[in-house]
XYZ file of C-alpha atoms in Angstrom:
141
model
C -138.479 -56.496 -5.939
C -135.590 -57.907 -4.010
C -134.625 -61.855 -4.046
C -136.202 -62.188 -0.430
C -139.540 -61.290 -1.317
C -139.161 -63.066 -4.530
C -138.067 -66.221 -2.948
C -140.843 -66.101 -0.045
C -143.591 -65.857 -2.974
C -141.828 -68.948 -4.821
C -141.227 -70.841 -1.435
C -137.434 -71.480 -2.530
C -134.387 -69.206 -1.907
C -132.611 -70.950 -5.171
C -133.109 -68.305 -8.026
C -133.237 -71.228 -10.511
C -136.056 -73.137 -8.751
C -138.052 -69.747 -8.395
C -137.719 -69.005 -12.588
C -138.947 -72.666 -13.093
C -141.986 -72.319 -10.762
C -142.728 -69.128 -12.158
C -142.900 -70.827 -15.636
C -144.617 -73.716 -14.670
C -147.448 -71.869 -13.340
C -147.655 -70.020 -16.235
C -147.578 -72.942 -18.288
C -150.421 -74.641 -15.911
C -152.752 -71.736 -16.028
C -152.451 -70.925 -19.893
C -152.911 -74.725 -20.486
C -156.001 -74.821 -17.993
C -157.386 -71.469 -20.205
C -156.555 -73.276 -23.555
C -158.530 -76.462 -22.384
C -161.611 -74.572 -21.242
C -161.518 -72.485 -24.510
C -161.151 -75.583 -26.514
C -163.817 -77.930 -24.710
C -165.995 -75.009 -23.887
C -165.889 -72.128 -26.754
C -169.533 -72.230 -27.441
C -170.779 -72.002 -24.004
C -167.947 -69.662 -22.595
C -168.408 -67.611 -26.100
C -171.852 -66.725 -24.996
C -171.238 -66.114 -21.477
C -168.210 -63.678 -22.336
C -170.005 -62.162 -25.323
C -166.950 -63.361 -27.543
C -167.196 -65.374 -30.784
C -166.579 -68.955 -30.142
C -164.339 -69.231 -33.253
C -162.065 -66.565 -31.426
C -161.809 -68.741 -28.392
C -161.232 -71.708 -30.342
C -158.002 -70.131 -32.246
C -156.864 -68.518 -28.814
C -157.448 -72.069 -27.213
C -155.278 -73.560 -29.922
C -152.792 -70.924 -29.429
C -152.769 -71.080 -25.567
C -152.109 -74.977 -25.990
C -148.626 -74.318 -28.266
C -147.652 -71.522 -25.679
C -148.610 -73.741 -22.694
C -146.332 -76.365 -24.214
C -143.358 -74.382 -25.174
C -143.353 -72.435 -21.650
C -143.665 -76.007 -19.883
C -140.670 -77.220 -21.885
C -138.842 -74.212 -20.556
C -140.029 -75.174 -16.887
C -138.655 -78.442 -17.169
C -135.298 -77.585 -17.982
C -132.947 -77.524 -15.176
C -131.579 -74.083 -16.321
C -134.149 -72.355 -18.879
C -132.092 -70.380 -21.418
C -132.244 -66.706 -20.680
C -133.440 -66.200 -24.114
C -136.256 -68.184 -23.796
C -137.639 -66.592 -20.807
C -137.188 -63.389 -22.287
C -139.236 -64.526 -25.275
C -141.852 -65.751 -22.599
C -141.791 -62.295 -20.723
C -142.199 -60.290 -24.076
C -144.899 -62.551 -25.476
C -146.803 -62.181 -21.876
C -146.423 -58.504 -22.280
C -147.550 -58.330 -25.573
C -150.347 -60.519 -25.003
C -151.151 -58.208 -22.082
C -151.171 -54.942 -24.447
C -153.063 -56.730 -27.454
C -155.686 -58.139 -25.134
C -156.416 -54.438 -23.550
C -156.232 -52.759 -26.843
C -158.821 -55.414 -28.392
C -161.077 -54.617 -25.334
C -161.103 -51.013 -26.225
C -160.794 -51.234 -30.204
C -162.253 -54.335 -31.446
C -164.337 -56.518 -29.264
C -167.594 -55.860 -27.659
C -167.662 -58.318 -24.754
C -170.258 -58.867 -22.156
C -169.680 -57.574 -18.816
C -168.489 -60.419 -17.567
C -166.023 -60.723 -20.759
C -164.665 -57.401 -20.295
C -163.978 -58.226 -16.561
C -162.408 -61.605 -17.562
C -160.139 -59.820 -20.468
C -158.780 -57.153 -17.670
C -158.365 -59.852 -15.226
C -156.384 -62.176 -17.499
C -154.304 -59.336 -18.693
C -153.432 -58.372 -15.231
C -152.351 -62.145 -14.470
C -150.569 -62.452 -17.769
C -148.796 -59.173 -17.090
C -148.001 -60.465 -13.232
C -146.425 -63.567 -14.857
C -143.968 -61.478 -16.958
C -142.983 -59.533 -13.769
C -142.244 -62.400 -11.828
C -140.350 -64.437 -14.585
C -138.496 -61.429 -15.543
C -137.339 -60.339 -11.854
C -136.723 -64.136 -11.080
C -134.622 -64.054 -14.381
C -132.968 -60.941 -13.171
C -132.206 -62.587 -9.692
C -130.762 -65.666 -11.059
C -128.304 -63.773 -13.323
C -127.150 -61.636 -10.458
C -126.504 -64.756 -8.561
C -124.329 -66.235 -11.108
C -122.103 -63.160 -11.467
């Protein structure tokens, strides 16, 4: 992915702003999921065919993750090591979600679709963040 389509997607040509926006979007989406899982674990658990205790645990994890990603996004220049950690965590979450779906979870149809869609969105965040980091590093050389 070149810098031009990436900047168009982020609506800025500054690599630093692009990276921060993708981190902030990740934090916002993750935080919204965290709130939903924590506040509505019972009804969502029934709808998705997943144990509500699992949703509570995932919601707690998402709360901490969203806070960490939000802190990175708030920094004027997020450190590359921190951004790489977020990218790797997102890729790990994607893999774990898909493996859990095939080997462990027995969700409803809605839950299976949700798990796959969520994994794709998280993988998309990882790709956008990684590309924005690469563009930022290339612009500072």
